[in-house]
PDB file of C-alpha atoms in Angstrom:
ATOM      1  CA  MET L   1       3.010  19.518 -10.487  1.00 95.00           C
ATOM      2  CA  THR L   2       1.836  19.816  -6.707  1.00 97.00           C
ATOM      3  CA  THR L   3       1.452  16.726  -4.279  1.00 98.00           C
ATOM      4  CA  HIS L   4      -1.864  16.842  -5.131  1.00 98.00           C
ATOM      5  CA  GLU L   5      -1.828  17.046  -9.306  1.00 98.00           C
ATOM      6  CA  VAL L   6       0.070  13.918  -9.217  1.00 98.00           C
ATOM      7  CA  ALA L   7      -1.960  11.953  -6.450  1.00 98.00           C
ATOM      8  CA  ASN L   8      -5.102  12.914  -9.262  1.00 98.00           C
ATOM      9  CA  ALA L   9      -2.724  12.020 -12.141  1.00 98.00           C
ATOM     10  CA  LEU L  10      -1.678   8.717 -11.011  1.00 98.00           C
ATOM     11  CA  VAL L  11      -5.701   7.866 -10.275  1.00 98.00           C
ATOM     12  CA  LYS L  12      -6.662   8.887 -13.096  1.00 98.00           C
ATOM     13  CA  PHE L  13      -4.329   6.881 -15.504  1.00 98.00           C
ATOM     14  CA  CYS L  14      -4.874   3.911 -13.007  1.00 96.00           C
ATOM     15  CA  THR L  15      -8.386   3.653 -12.987  1.00 96.00           C
ATOM     16  CA  GLU L  16      -7.974   3.700 -17.070  1.00 95.00           C
ATOM     17  CA  GLY L  17      -5.265   0.666 -17.223  1.00 93.00           C
ATOM     18  CA  LYS L  18      -2.417   2.805 -18.317  1.00 95.00           C
ATOM     19  CA  LEU L  19       0.169   1.780 -15.174  1.00 95.00           C
ATOM     20  CA  ASP L  20       2.743   2.113 -18.326  1.00 96.00           C
ATOM     21  CA  LYS L  21       2.036   6.176 -18.953  1.00 97.00           C
ATOM     22  CA  ALA L  22       2.019   6.211 -15.182  1.00 98.00           C
ATOM     23  CA  ILE L  23       5.176   5.618 -14.864  1.00 98.00           C
ATOM     24  CA  GLU L  24       6.273   7.331 -17.833  1.00 97.00           C
ATOM     25  CA  THR L  25       5.044  10.849 -17.462  1.00 98.00           C
ATOM     26  CA  LEU L  26       4.575  10.724 -13.064  1.00 98.00           C
ATOM     27  CA  TYR L  27       7.849   8.651 -12.123  1.00 98.00           C
ATOM     28  CA  SER L  28      11.087   9.874 -10.855  1.00 98.00           C
ATOM     29  CA  PRO L  29      14.870   8.801 -13.287  1.00 98.00           C
ATOM     30  CA  ASP L  30      15.643   7.894  -9.947  1.00 97.00           C
ATOM     31  CA  ILE L  31      11.406   5.785  -8.034  1.00 98.00           C
ATOM     32  CA  VAL L  32      12.449   3.208  -5.296  1.00 98.00           C
ATOM     33  CA  SER L  33       9.023   0.780  -4.996  1.00 98.00           C
ATOM     34  CA  MET L  34       9.108  -1.389  -1.765  1.00 97.00           C
ATOM     35  CA  GLU L  35       6.790  -4.420  -2.284  1.00 96.00           C
ATOM     36  CA  ALA L  36       5.110  -6.088   1.067  1.00 95.00           C
ATOM     37  CA  GLY L  37       7.735  -8.937   0.598  1.00 92.00           C
ATOM     38  CA  ALA L  38       9.522 -11.073  -2.297  1.00 90.00           C
ATOM     39  CA  PRO L  39      10.216 -14.367  -3.216  1.00 85.00           C
ATOM     40  CA  PRO L  40      13.117 -15.876  -1.122  1.00 89.00           C
ATOM     41  CA  GLY L  41      16.578 -14.953  -3.439  1.00 90.00           C
ATOM     42  CA  GLN L  42      14.777 -11.682  -4.644  1.00 90.00           C
ATOM     43  CA  SER L  43      14.565  -7.924  -3.136  1.00 93.00           C
ATOM     44  CA  ARG L  44      10.876  -6.316  -1.586  1.00 96.00           C
ATOM     45  CA  GLU L  45      12.898  -2.636  -3.602  1.00 97.00           C
ATOM     46  CA  SER L  46      12.978  -2.470  -7.341  1.00 96.00           C
ATOM     47  CA  LYS L  47      15.426   1.173  -8.056  1.00 97.00           C
ATOM     48  CA  GLY L  48      15.315   2.510 -11.470  1.00 98.00           C
ATOM     49  CA  LEU L  49      12.920   3.273 -14.026  1.00 97.00           C
ATOM     50  CA  ALA L  50      13.335   0.319 -16.141  1.00 97.00           C
ATOM     51  CA  ALA L  51      13.181  -0.984 -13.212  1.00 97.00           C
ATOM     52  CA  VAL L  52      10.428  -0.639 -12.136  1.00 97.00           C
ATOM     53  CA  LYS L  53       8.758  -0.315 -15.774  1.00 97.00           C
ATOM     54  CA  ALA L  54      10.199  -4.158 -16.273  1.00 96.00           C
ATOM     55  CA  LYS L  55       8.326  -4.925 -12.690  1.00 95.00           C
ATOM     56  CA  ASN L  56       4.943  -3.616 -14.692  1.00 96.00           C
ATOM     57  CA  GLU L  57       5.526  -5.222 -17.464  1.00 96.00           C
ATOM     58  CA  PHE L  58       5.652  -8.401 -16.613  1.00 95.00           C
ATOM     59  CA  TRP L  59       3.108  -8.248 -14.347  1.00 95.00           C
ATOM     60  CA  THR L  60       0.230  -6.545 -17.948  1.00 95.00           C
ATOM     61  CA  ALA L  61       2.391  -9.110 -19.246  1.00 96.00           C
ATOM     62  CA  SER L  62       0.931 -12.528 -16.892  1.00 97.00           C
ATOM     63  CA  HIS L  63      -2.067 -12.230 -15.506  1.00 97.00           C
ATOM     64  CA  ASP L  64      -5.432 -11.018 -17.121  1.00 97.00           C
ATOM     65  CA  VAL L  65      -7.039  -8.201 -15.009  1.00 96.00           C
ATOM     66  CA  HIS L  66     -11.456  -8.394 -14.879  1.00 97.00           C
ATOM     67  CA  SER L  67     -11.402  -5.099 -12.606  1.00 96.00           C
ATOM     68  CA  PHE L  68      -8.581  -2.521 -11.222  1.00 96.00           C
ATOM     69  CA  ILE L  69     -10.343  -0.161  -8.460  1.00 97.00           C
ATOM     70  CA  VAL L  70      -8.350   2.860  -7.520  1.00 98.00           C
ATOM     71  CA  GLU L  71      -9.912   4.285  -4.278  1.00 98.00           C
ATOM     72  CA  GLY L  72      -8.646   7.752  -2.782  1.00 98.00           C
ATOM     73  CA  PRO L  73      -6.290   9.773  -2.713  1.00 98.00           C
ATOM     74  CA  LEU L  74      -5.114  10.424   0.513  1.00 98.00           C
ATOM     75  CA  VAL L  75      -2.853  13.776   0.825  1.00 98.00           C
ATOM     76  CA  ALA L  76      -0.835  14.775   3.453  1.00 98.00           C
ATOM     77  CA  GLY L  77       2.393  17.273   2.673  1.00 97.00           C
ATOM     78  CA  SER L  78       4.822  15.390  -0.095  1.00 98.00           C
ATOM     79  CA  GLN L  79       3.010  12.388   0.643  1.00 98.00           C
ATOM     80  CA  PHE L  80      -0.082  10.338  -0.356  1.00 98.00           C
ATOM     81  CA  ALA L  81      -2.165   7.080   0.127  1.00 98.00           C
ATOM     82  CA  VAL L  82      -4.641   5.514  -2.735  1.00 98.00           C
ATOM     83  CA  VAL L  83      -6.062   1.671  -1.912  1.00 98.00           C
ATOM     84  CA  PHE L  84      -6.284  -0.637  -5.083  1.00 98.00           C
ATOM     85  CA  LYS L  85      -9.092  -3.273  -5.380  1.00 97.00           C
ATOM     86  CA  ILE L  86      -7.429  -5.618  -7.911  1.00 97.00           C
ATOM     87  CA  ASP L  87      -9.876  -8.887  -9.561  1.00 97.00           C
ATOM     88  CA  ALA L  88      -7.462 -10.899 -11.463  1.00 97.00           C
ATOM     89  CA  THR L  89      -6.456 -14.272 -13.129  1.00 98.00           C
ATOM     90  CA  ILE L  90      -2.579 -15.023 -13.352  1.00 97.00           C
ATOM     91  CA  LYS L  91      -2.620 -16.612 -17.186  1.00 97.00           C
ATOM     92  CA  ALA L  92       0.540 -19.452 -16.391  1.00 97.00           C
ATOM     93  CA  GLN L  93      -2.028 -20.865 -13.537  1.00 96.00           C
ATOM     94  CA  SER L  94      -5.283 -20.309 -14.772  1.00 97.00           C
ATOM     95  CA  ARG L  95      -5.728 -19.010 -11.164  1.00 97.00           C
ATOM     96  CA  ARG L  96      -7.966 -16.211 -10.589  1.00 98.00           C
ATOM     97  CA  PHE L  97      -7.921 -14.495  -7.029  1.00 97.00           C
ATOM     98  CA  GLN L  98      -8.912 -11.013  -5.368  1.00 97.00           C
ATOM     99  CA  MET L  99      -5.751  -8.999  -3.591  1.00 96.00           C
ATOM    100  CA  GLU L 100      -6.333  -5.527  -1.660  1.00 97.00           C
ATOM    101  CA  GLU L 101      -3.431  -3.062  -1.456  1.00 98.00           C
ATOM    102  CA  VAL L 102      -2.421   0.069   0.209  1.00 98.00           C
ATOM    103  CA  ALA L 103      -0.629   2.044  -1.787  1.00 98.00           C
ATOM    104  CA  VAL L 104       1.999   4.855  -0.446  1.00 98.00           C
ATOM    105  CA  TYR L 105       4.064   7.696  -2.477  1.00 98.00           C
ATOM    106  CA  LYS L 106       6.665  10.633  -2.045  1.00 98.00           C
ATOM    107  CA  VAL L 107       7.040  13.155  -4.059  1.00 98.00           C
ATOM    108  CA  ALA L 108       9.309  15.299  -5.080  1.00 98.00           C
ATOM    109  CA  ASP L 109      10.269  17.750  -7.776  1.00 97.00           C
ATOM    110  CA  GLY L 110       6.946  17.099  -8.875  1.00 98.00           C
ATOM    111  CA  LYS L 111       7.344  13.504  -9.433  1.00 98.00           C
ATOM    112  CA  ILE L 112       7.041  10.233  -7.472  1.00 98.00           C
ATOM    113  CA  VAL L 113      10.161   9.201  -6.089  1.00 98.00           C
ATOM    114  CA  TYR L 114       9.332   6.297  -4.265  1.00 98.00           C
ATOM    115  CA  GLU L 115       5.819   4.388  -3.598  1.00 98.00           C
ATOM    116  CA  GLU L 116       4.942   1.391  -1.184  1.00 98.00           C
ATOM    117  CA  PHE L 117       2.545  -1.132  -1.252  1.00 97.00           C
ATOM    118  CA  PHE L 118       0.912  -2.762   1.747  1.00 97.00           C
ATOM    119  CA  TYR L 119      -0.490  -5.962   1.245  1.00 96.00           C
ATOM    120  CA  ASN L 120      -0.825  -9.710   2.936  1.00 91.00           C
ATOM    121  CA  MET L 121       2.069 -12.200   2.039  1.00 79.00           C
TER     122      MET L 121
ATOM    123  CA  MET A   1     -13.792  -6.197  15.107  1.00 95.00           C
ATOM    124  CA  THR A   2     -13.313  -5.856  10.937  1.00 97.00           C
ATOM    125  CA  THR A   3     -10.734  -3.954   9.780  1.00 98.00           C
ATOM    126  CA  HIS A   4     -13.196  -1.194   9.201  1.00 98.00           C
ATOM    127  CA  GLU A   5     -14.770  -0.931  12.450  1.00 98.00           C
ATOM    128  CA  VAL A   6     -10.602  -0.836  13.469  1.00 98.00           C
ATOM    129  CA  ALA A   7     -10.074   2.316  10.995  1.00 98.00           C
ATOM    130  CA  ASN A   8     -13.295   3.849  11.952  1.00 98.00           C
ATOM    131  CA  ALA A   9     -12.564   3.491  15.351  1.00 98.00           C
ATOM    132  CA  LEU A  10      -8.873   5.280  15.074  1.00 98.00           C
ATOM    133  CA  VAL A  11     -10.490   7.276  13.566  1.00 98.00           C
ATOM    134  CA  LYS A  12     -12.666   8.582  15.642  1.00 98.00           C
ATOM    135  CA  PHE A  13     -10.621   8.239  19.172  1.00 98.00           C
ATOM    136  CA  CYS A  14      -7.493  10.532  16.996  1.00 96.00           C
ATOM    137  CA  THR A  15     -10.259  13.246  16.149  1.00 96.00           C
ATOM    138  CA  GLU A  16     -11.732  13.742  19.368  1.00 95.00           C
ATOM    139  CA  GLY A  17      -7.585  14.058  20.705  1.00 93.00           C
ATOM    140  CA  LYS A  18      -7.999  10.525  22.684  1.00 95.00           C
ATOM    141  CA  LEU A  19      -4.674   9.151  21.135  1.00 95.00           C
ATOM    142  CA  ASP A  20      -4.584   7.268  25.287  1.00 96.00           C
ATOM    143  CA  LYS A  21      -7.885   5.649  24.573  1.00 97.00           C
ATOM    144  CA  ALA A  22      -6.976   4.052  20.608  1.00 98.00           C
ATOM    145  CA  ILE A  23      -3.791   2.780  21.764  1.00 98.00           C
ATOM    146  CA  GLU A  24      -5.398   0.989  25.205  1.00 97.00           C
ATOM    147  CA  THR A  25      -8.799   0.001  23.038  1.00 98.00           C
ATOM    148  CA  LEU A  26      -7.855  -0.936  19.627  1.00 98.00           C
ATOM    149  CA  TYR A  27      -3.800  -1.837  19.571  1.00 98.00           C
ATOM    150  CA  SER A  28      -2.314  -5.061  19.934  1.00 98.00           C
ATOM    151  CA  PRO A  29       0.085  -6.300  22.629  1.00 98.00           C
ATOM    152  CA  ASP A  30       2.437  -7.139  20.074  1.00 97.00           C
ATOM    153  CA  ILE A  31       2.687  -3.571  18.423  1.00 98.00           C
ATOM    154  CA  VAL A  32       5.538  -2.440  15.832  1.00 98.00           C
ATOM    155  CA  SER A  33       5.290   1.343  15.456  1.00 98.00           C
ATOM    156  CA  MET A  34       7.786   2.726  12.828  1.00 97.00           C
ATOM    157  CA  GLU A  35       8.638   6.422  12.153  1.00 96.00           C
ATOM    158  CA  ALA A  36       9.437   8.175   9.532  1.00 95.00           C
ATOM    159  CA  GLY A  37      12.826   8.982  10.726  1.00 92.00           C
ATOM    160  CA  ALA A  38      14.687   8.893  14.068  1.00 90.00           C
ATOM    161  CA  PRO A  39      17.428  10.763  15.859  1.00 85.00           C
ATOM    162  CA  PRO A  40      21.137   9.740  15.981  1.00 89.00           C
ATOM    163  CA  GLY A  41      21.756   6.575  18.021  1.00 90.00           C
ATOM    164  CA  GLN A  42      17.726   6.005  18.453  1.00 90.00           C
ATOM    165  CA  SER A  43      15.412   3.652  15.927  1.00 93.00           C
ATOM    166  CA  ARG A  44      12.985   4.078  14.244  1.00 95.00           C
ATOM    167  CA  GLU A  45      10.867   1.501  15.587  1.00 97.00           C
ATOM    168  CA  SER A  46       8.582   1.472  19.032  1.00 96.00           C
ATOM    169  CA  LYS A  47       8.144  -2.303  19.834  1.00 97.00           C
ATOM    170  CA  GLY A  48       4.908  -3.741  22.838  1.00 98.00           C
ATOM    171  CA  LEU A  49       2.724  -1.719  23.642  1.00 97.00           C
ATOM    172  CA  ALA A  50       4.142  -0.212  26.953  1.00 97.00           C
ATOM    173  CA  ALA A  51       7.111   1.783  24.485  1.00 97.00           C
ATOM    174  CA  VAL A  52       4.113   2.729  22.185  1.00 97.00           C
ATOM    175  CA  LYS A  53       2.272   3.784  25.508  1.00 97.00           C
ATOM    176  CA  ALA A  54       5.495   5.823  26.225  1.00 96.00           C
ATOM    177  CA  LYS A  55       6.282   7.140  22.686  1.00 95.00           C
ATOM    178  CA  ASN A  56       2.543   8.825  23.197  1.00 96.00           C
ATOM    179  CA  GLU A  57       2.715  10.186  26.524  1.00 96.00           C
ATOM    180  CA  PHE A  58       5.579  11.402  25.662  1.00 95.00           C
ATOM    181  CA  TRP A  59       4.527  13.553  22.641  1.00 95.00           C
ATOM    182  CA  THR A  60       1.126  14.909  24.381  1.00 95.00           C
ATOM    183  CA  ALA A  61       3.178  15.989  27.033  1.00 96.00           C
ATOM    184  CA  SER A  62       5.404  18.020  25.229  1.00 97.00           C
ATOM    185  CA  HIS A  63       3.020  19.760  22.342  1.00 97.00           C
ATOM    186  CA  ASP A  64       0.542  21.782  22.800  1.00 97.00           C
ATOM    187  CA  VAL A  65      -1.980  20.436  19.801  1.00 96.00           C
ATOM    188  CA  HIS A  66      -3.951  24.162  18.226  1.00 97.00           C
ATOM    189  CA  SER A  67      -5.693  21.541  15.860  1.00 96.00           C
ATOM    190  CA  PHE A  68      -5.421  17.379  14.651  1.00 96.00           C
ATOM    191  CA  ILE A  69      -7.181  17.016  11.731  1.00 97.00           C
ATOM    192  CA  VAL A  70      -7.834  13.178  10.419  1.00 98.00           C
ATOM    193  CA  GLU A  71      -9.105  12.487   6.881  1.00 98.00           C
ATOM    194  CA  GLY A  72     -10.334   8.800   6.066  1.00 98.00           C
ATOM    195  CA  PRO A  73      -9.412   5.747   6.750  1.00 98.00           C
ATOM    196  CA  LEU A  74      -8.643   3.751   3.016  1.00 98.00           C
ATOM    197  CA  VAL A  75      -9.891   0.456   3.584  1.00 98.00           C
ATOM    198  CA  ALA A  76      -7.187  -2.276   1.682  1.00 98.00           C
ATOM    199  CA  GLY A  77      -8.212  -5.729   2.532  1.00 97.00           C
ATOM    200  CA  SER A  78      -6.024  -6.190   6.610  1.00 97.00           C
ATOM    201  CA  GLN A  79      -4.896  -2.751   5.875  1.00 98.00           C
ATOM    202  CA  PHE A  80      -6.016   0.867   6.042  1.00 98.00           C
ATOM    203  CA  ALA A  81      -4.467   4.357   5.565  1.00 98.00           C
ATOM    204  CA  VAL A  82      -5.925   8.236   7.287  1.00 98.00           C
ATOM    205  CA  VAL A  83      -3.527  11.478   7.294  1.00 98.00           C
ATOM    206  CA  PHE A  84      -3.198  13.366   9.746  1.00 98.00           C
ATOM    207  CA  LYS A  85      -2.945  17.313   9.448  1.00 97.00           C
ATOM    208  CA  ILE A  86      -1.151  18.775  12.728  1.00 97.00           C
ATOM    209  CA  ASP A  87      -0.950  21.793  13.800  1.00 97.00           C
ATOM    210  CA  ALA A  88       1.306  22.246  16.671  1.00 97.00           C
ATOM    211  CA  THR A  89       3.729  23.421  19.195  1.00 98.00           C
ATOM    212  CA  ILE A  90       6.804  22.243  20.541  1.00 97.00           C
ATOM    213  CA  LYS A  91       6.595  23.235  24.562  1.00 97.00           C
ATOM    214  CA  ALA A  92      10.043  23.424  25.424  1.00 97.00           C
ATOM    215  CA  GLN A  93      11.001  25.324  21.988  1.00 96.00           C
ATOM    216  CA  SER A  94       7.654  27.519  22.311  1.00 97.00           C
ATOM    217  CA  ARG A  95       7.653  26.839  18.992  1.00 97.00           C
ATOM    218  CA  ARG A  96       4.729  25.937  16.308  1.00 98.00           C
ATOM    219  CA  PHE A  97       4.844  24.067  13.268  1.00 97.00           C
ATOM    220  CA  GLN A  98       2.315  22.115  10.547  1.00 97.00           C
ATOM    221  CA  MET A  99       3.030  18.843   9.769  1.00 96.00           C
ATOM    222  CA  GLU A 100       0.980  15.921   7.415  1.00 97.00           C
ATOM    223  CA  GLU A 101       1.283  12.951   7.174  1.00 98.00           C
ATOM    224  CA  VAL A 102       0.602   9.322   5.641  1.00 98.00           C
ATOM    225  CA  ALA A 103      -0.385   6.769   8.848  1.00 98.00           C
ATOM    226  CA  VAL A 104      -0.845   2.896   7.304  1.00 98.00           C
ATOM    227  CA  TYR A 105      -2.000   0.388   9.663  1.00 98.00           C
ATOM    228  CA  LYS A 106      -2.242  -3.187   9.918  1.00 98.00           C
ATOM    229  CA  VAL A 107      -4.995  -5.509  11.531  1.00 98.00           C
ATOM    230  CA  ALA A 108      -4.748  -9.038  12.620  1.00 98.00           C
ATOM    231  CA  ASP A 109      -7.259 -10.289  14.452  1.00 97.00           C
ATOM    232  CA  GLY A 110      -8.531  -7.795  15.760  1.00 98.00           C
ATOM    233  CA  LYS A 111      -6.191  -5.760  16.844  1.00 98.00           C
ATOM    234  CA  ILE A 112      -3.912  -3.056  15.786  1.00 98.00           C
ATOM    235  CA  VAL A 113      -0.590  -5.152  15.169  1.00 98.00           C
ATOM    236  CA  TYR A 114       1.495  -2.467  12.851  1.00 98.00           C
ATOM    237  CA  GLU A 115       1.955   1.050  12.080  1.00 98.00           C
ATOM    238  CA  GLU A 116       4.266   3.306  10.130  1.00 98.00           C
ATOM    239  CA  PHE A 117       4.248   7.096   9.108  1.00 97.00           C
ATOM    240  CA  PHE A 118       5.257   8.892   6.255  1.00 97.00           C
ATOM    241  CA  TYR A 119       6.517  12.515   6.696  1.00 96.00           C
ATOM    242  CA  ASN A 120       9.133  14.244   5.313  1.00 91.00           C
ATOM    243  CA  MET A 121      12.154  14.518   7.782  1.00 79.00           C
TER     244      MET A 121
END
């Protein structure tokens, strides 16, 4: 898959709420995923497919998603950017919040090998 | 200025080839600029307006730009992303190259405080 094809597939999966399918089909076993920040004692970085799947499963299980809007992609060589606009509730706290973030992805050999998220902490 | 206004102004300046004006008018004195990589012994990071101006002036002086296409912006909260597609010649080497990169910007108090570039090394 070209970068454009990977980018469009990611946007389609995310728009349909199928982040698990995006990870399963588009991510490299060697994926590195970088958050904008992390709680004290935890790392911003997750390495490997199992860690990234676990991060996604935790997020999905702990949130009720009211809307999840994806804008983009903007594609440049083997990189692309999208924007996520999320309206969700943290189940355990019954706390609803809205957040917007930029995500940058790098593609190698047709798979996503790196992702980084930019949002306010 | 809102993030959208800063983003649109940056795209306009860059499309017109006025990167110097973009830096002068839109960048914070405390700007941090992060390249995807750096030559051995050099830093990926430039800090402060003087360093970022100098980096831009060096680039401008050492390249003939044949085309400089800007796509975007994608705006998310106080962050935004654009794509640059550059066709240029390194004057000293008479070497023409094409490159495409994703740029991510963070805005605070109406000024760009952080920029990071994603491209293949």
